[in-house]
Amino acid sequence: MVTAIVMVQAERLRIQETAEALAAVPSVREVYSVTGEWDIVAIVRLSEYDHLDDVVTGHLRKIDGIVRTQTMLAFRTYNEDMLDQGFGIGLDG
Amino acid sequence: MVTAIVMVQAERLRIQETAEALAAVPSVREVYSVTGEWDIVAIVRLSEYDHLDDVVTGHLRKIDGIVRTQTMLAFRTYNEDMLDQGFGIGLDG
Amino acid sequence: MVTAIVMVQAERLRIQETAEALAAVPSVREVYSVTGEWDIVAIVRLSEYDHLDDVVTGHLRKIDGIVRTQTMLAFRTYNEDMLDQGFGIGLDG
Amino acid sequence: MVTAIVMVQAERLRIQETAEALAAVPSVREVYSVTGEWDIVAIVRLSEYDHLDDVVTGHLRKIDGIVRTQTMLAFRTYNEDMLDQGFGIGLDG
Amino acid sequence: MVTAIVMVQAERLRIQETAEALAAVPSVREVYSVTGEWDIVAIVRLSEYDHLDDVVTGHLRKIDGIVRTQTMLAFRTYNEDMLDQGFGIGLDG
Amino acid sequence: MVTAIVMVQAERLRIQETAEALAAVPSVREVYSVTGEWDIVAIVRLSEYDHLDDVVTGHLRKIDGIVRTQTMLAFRTYNEDMLDQGFGIGLDG
Amino acid sequence: MVTAIVMVQAERLRIQETAEALAAVPSVREVYSVTGEWDIVAIVRLSEYDHLDDVVTGHLRKIDGIVRTQTMLAFRTYNEDMLDQGFGIGLDG
Amino acid sequence: MVTAIVMVQAERLRIQETAEALAAVPSVREVYSVTGEWDIVAIVRLSEYDHLDDVVTGHLRKIDGIVRTQTMLAFRTYNEDMLDQGFGIGLDG
Amino acid sequence: MVTAIVMVQAERLRIQETAEALAAVPSVREVYSVTGEWDIVAIVRLSEYDHLDDVVTGHLRKIDGIVRTQTMLAFRTYNEDMLDQGFGIGLDG
Amino acid sequence: MVTAIVMVQAERLRIQETAEALAAVPSVREVYSVTGEWDIVAIVRLSEYDHLDDVVTGHLRKIDGIVRTQTMLAFRTYNEDMLDQGFGIGLDG
C-alpha cells in the first residue's frame, strides 16, 4: 500500500469545486481544505507503487482549478492496521 | 469533527522512534514518514475544536525527538462519510 | 468561539476598498492595513467551527481585489474574558 | 490609537506559558496560539505611537520562552468604532 | 515624528522615472535606487501617525511603475536630533 | 557621496543598546528600530566609496549584539540637495 | 566525464510529454518525474565539459512544456566505475 | 523498481568522506558532490517500495557527517531500459 | 575602481543572446552562463562610483531578454593588483 | 578553462581575514567582499574540470572563518579573449 499526500493550491474563486473534484477521484481517500500556504490537501492511497504516476501526474494534477501541487510520498505508514479498521469510534484521547 | 495535519521535522537519528511515539497518541489517526521538506506527517482527528490546543500544543508537540512542527487545520473535510467506513476495500481507481 | 486571522495580499491600487469590503463582512471583527509582507489582516470570530469554511473560503476569500490569502487559525484564545468586555478604557500599560 | 500585531515563535516546550505571559502584559489585548509558521499572535493596542518601542522592543519581546518575533504595524484600523464596543453579541454572519 | 522605510520593486525599464516620482512626494525625505532584492528605497517622514495610511497606501504605493512594495515602520528613531540639523558637514568618521 | 542602508538583526534582549551603539558611529546618519524581518536599519553616509569596507565590514558589523546584517548600497541618491538642507520644516504633504 | 542534474518545472498539463521529450535527448541518461518542489529530474552525462552549454542551455532547456529549470553540476562522481557497469543485478542492500 | 534522489547537506569539513560513505551503501547507485544549495546528491535504486524506509530513513540518513537531507521520490522512470544496459558508450549527443 | 556583480535571470529561450548582449557592453568585464538559481552572471568594472547607476540601472538592466536582475556591489576587491595583470598564465594551484 | 563563482558567508567578525585567505589560494582569481545575502564572492579559474572538486570542496571550502558556501559553475564564458588580456585600460563605457 502506497500513500501520497498531495498539497494543492487552487484558483481563489474555485477552491470548493476543486476540492469536490479531487474527492471524486477513486483512489483519493481524504480531501481537506486547509489553513496556511496550501488550499487543499488530498490523501491518495494505492495498492501498487506503479499506479502512482498515472493517478497523480496523469489524472489528479490535471483537474481544473488547480494552480500548483506538491506531493509528499510516504516512506512508511506507522499505523496501517488502524487504517483498515476505519474511524468514528472513541476519537478523542 | 476537527482534523489537523501536523508536519513534523524530527532529529535526524530519531525519525522512526518519533513517528512511533506520535502514532501512540490516541487522537492521532495516521502517521507517515514522508519525502520532502518535512520528515513526518501526523493526522489528528478530534470530536471537539476545544480539545485541539491540549492535544497538539500541550501533548503532541512536546514529544521527544521533535525539532519543529507546523500545523494545517482543516476548514472542511470533503469526504467525511467515507472516513467513517474505513479503508481497505477496492482501493485503486 | 473560533478565531481565524486572515492575512491578505490585495491589488496594489485597491488596498483601501478591499479592506473596507472585508470590514463589512459580519463575522469580521477587526481589519487592519499593515506593514510588511501582507497588505491587510482580518480577524474573524465565529461561534461555530463548522461555519469557518463557508465564511472564509466561501465568502471572504472571494472578495474583489484580493490576490492571495493565508489563514492562521487559533488553537486557543488566551484572554477571551477580556474580549467579551471590549476595549477603549485604560489602554497603555 | 496604534495597533501592532506581533507574531511570536516560542520554545517548543513552553508555548502555553509564553502565551500566558504575553496575555498578562497590560497593552496586549488579544493572544492566540495559532496554526502555521508562527506559534503565537499577540495584538497590542496603544494610545500613543511613542509608547510602541518601549512596549514591544523594551518589554514584550524580552519575555522568557520567546525565540523570534515579527511585528506588523497597522497603517489604519478599518472598524475602530466596533472595537470600542466590544464583542460577544451576534457573532456569526 | 513617524518614519517609514518603503522598499519598492519597480518595472525593470522604469526604475529611474519611478524613483523620481517617489522623490517628488512631499513627505518623502530620501529616495535611493539600491543593490539587492529591491530596486528603490524611499524614506517617508510624517509629523502624525494618522497620516501614514493616506500617504503610503493612498498615494505613494499607487505611483506608476511600482510592482510591489514592503514597508518597515520605525518603532523609534535613535538620532532624531541629528536629523533636525541636516547633513553635509564632517561626514566620514 | 555614497549611501549604504544596513539592515541589522540583533540579539532579542539587546536591540536597544545595539541601536544606540550603531547611532554612535560617526558616519551613521540615521538609526531606526523597525517592524518586520529586521530589527534595526542604519543609514551610513560617506564621502568616499573607498571608506565603505572599513566603516561597514571593519567597524559597524563588529558591534556587539549584532547577529546578522545585510547591506543595500545606493546606486544613486535622488534628492541629494534636500539631504544637505536638513529636515524638520514643513514635513507632511 | 561531466554530469549535470537538471531539475525541471513543467506545465501542469504536460509533465509526461515533457519528460518523454527530455528522455529522447541523446546525452540525457535518466529522466524521472518526482515528488516535491520540482516535477522532473534529468541526469545528463557528457564526455566534455565544453559541450555542456550547448546541450543544457542551447538544447535541453528549450524543450516545449518546460517552465523553469535549475541545474546542479557534479564536482565529482564518487562511483564512476559502477556507472560503467550498468544496473539491474543485485539491487537491494 | 523504485528510485529515490536524496539531496544531502554535509558538514563543511567532511563533504568528501560523507560522499564516500554514501557511495558504499549497496542500494546507492550514484553519488555526486554538486554545486548549489546542496552538497551531495545520492541516487538510490530498490526493487521494492517497502524497503525504502529502511534504506533511506533507517540507514542512509544516519550516516555521520550528514546535517540535513531531502528526498525526491520518482513517480516514474522514463528510460528504465537504458538504465539496465549501463552507460559509457556513445555519450554526447 | 568599483566592481558590481550582476546576477541575471533571462527568458528561457534567449539566454545565449542575452549573455552576448551583456558581454558587448563596454564596462562589462566578464559574462558567464551559470548553474543554479540565476542564468547569467555579469561582472561590471567602473573607474567611478558615480557611473554605476547609469551603467547598471540605465543601460545593462534594460537589455532585451532580461527578466530579473540582482546586483551585489563589492565593498572591497582583495586582489586588485592581480586583476591589472591579466589571467592566462599558471592557473591551477 | 572552467570558472566557478563561489559565494561565501563568513563569521561576522572574520570577514576580512577570510577574504584574504581566499585571495591567497592560487586558482582564486578574484575575491570581493559584497553587499547583500552573501559576504564574499570568490572567482576560481581552472584549466581542468577534474581539478574542481579538489580546489573547491577539498581546499577552498575548508578555509577557517567560512560558515557556508554556494557555488555557481559557469556553463560558458562569453568573453574569454578579454580575460586573457587583463583589465585596467579604458574601463568605463
PDB file of C-alpha atoms in Angstrom, chain B residues 7-19 22 33 37-40 63-69, chain D residues 12, chain H residues 57 61 67-69:
ATOM      1  CA  MET B   7       4.003  18.278   9.732  1.00  0.00           C
ATOM      2  CA  VAL B   8       6.993  17.347  11.854  1.00  0.00           C
ATOM      3  CA  GLN B   9      10.724  17.785  11.480  1.00  0.00           C
ATOM      4  CA  ALA B  10      12.481  15.293  13.741  1.00  0.00           C
ATOM      5  CA  GLU B  11      16.067  14.779  14.856  1.00  0.00           C
ATOM      6  CA  ARG B  12      17.868  13.021  12.018  1.00  0.00           C
ATOM      7  CA  LEU B  13      18.801   9.963  14.089  1.00  0.00           C
ATOM      8  CA  ARG B  14      15.399   9.543  15.743  1.00  0.00           C
ATOM      9  CA  ILE B  15      12.830   9.798  12.970  1.00  0.00           C
ATOM     10  CA  GLN B  16      11.458   6.290  13.356  1.00  0.00           C
ATOM     11  CA  GLU B  17      11.030   6.371  17.141  1.00  0.00           C
ATOM     12  CA  THR B  18       9.452   9.835  16.932  1.00  0.00           C
ATOM     13  CA  ALA B  19       6.951   8.564  14.378  1.00  0.00           C
ATOM     14  CA  LEU B  22       3.247  10.086  17.528  1.00  0.00           C
ATOM     15  CA  SER B  33       7.347   9.311   7.370  1.00  0.00           C
ATOM     16  CA  GLU B  37      10.942  19.230   3.446  1.00  0.00           C
ATOM     17  CA  TRP B  38       9.259  17.508   6.400  1.00  0.00           C
ATOM     18  CA  ASP B  39      10.093  14.144   7.973  1.00  0.00           C
ATOM     19  CA  ILE B  40       6.743  13.028   9.388  1.00  0.00           C
ATOM     20  CA  ILE B  63       7.121  14.503  22.142  1.00  0.00           C
ATOM     21  CA  ASP B  64      10.841  13.846  22.370  1.00  0.00           C
ATOM     22  CA  GLY B  65      12.787  13.913  19.109  1.00  0.00           C
ATOM     23  CA  ILE B  66      10.662  16.653  17.526  1.00  0.00           C
ATOM     24  CA  VAL B  67      12.595  19.700  16.303  1.00  0.00           C
ATOM     25  CA  ARG B  68       9.862  21.753  14.673  1.00  0.00           C
ATOM     26  CA  THR B  69       6.212  21.335  13.712  1.00  0.00           C
TER      27      THR B  69
ATOM     28  CA  ARG D  12       8.532  24.178  21.632  1.00  0.00           C
TER      29      ARG D  12
ATOM     30  CA  THR H  57      15.393   6.695   6.929  1.00  0.00           C
ATOM     31  CA  ARG H  61      20.209   9.364   6.673  1.00  0.00           C
ATOM     32  CA  VAL H  67      23.428  17.647   8.506  1.00  0.00           C
ATOM     33  CA  ARG H  68      20.171  17.571   6.568  1.00  0.00           C
ATOM     34  CA  THR H  69      18.626  15.572   3.725  1.00  0.00           C
TER      35      THR H  69
END
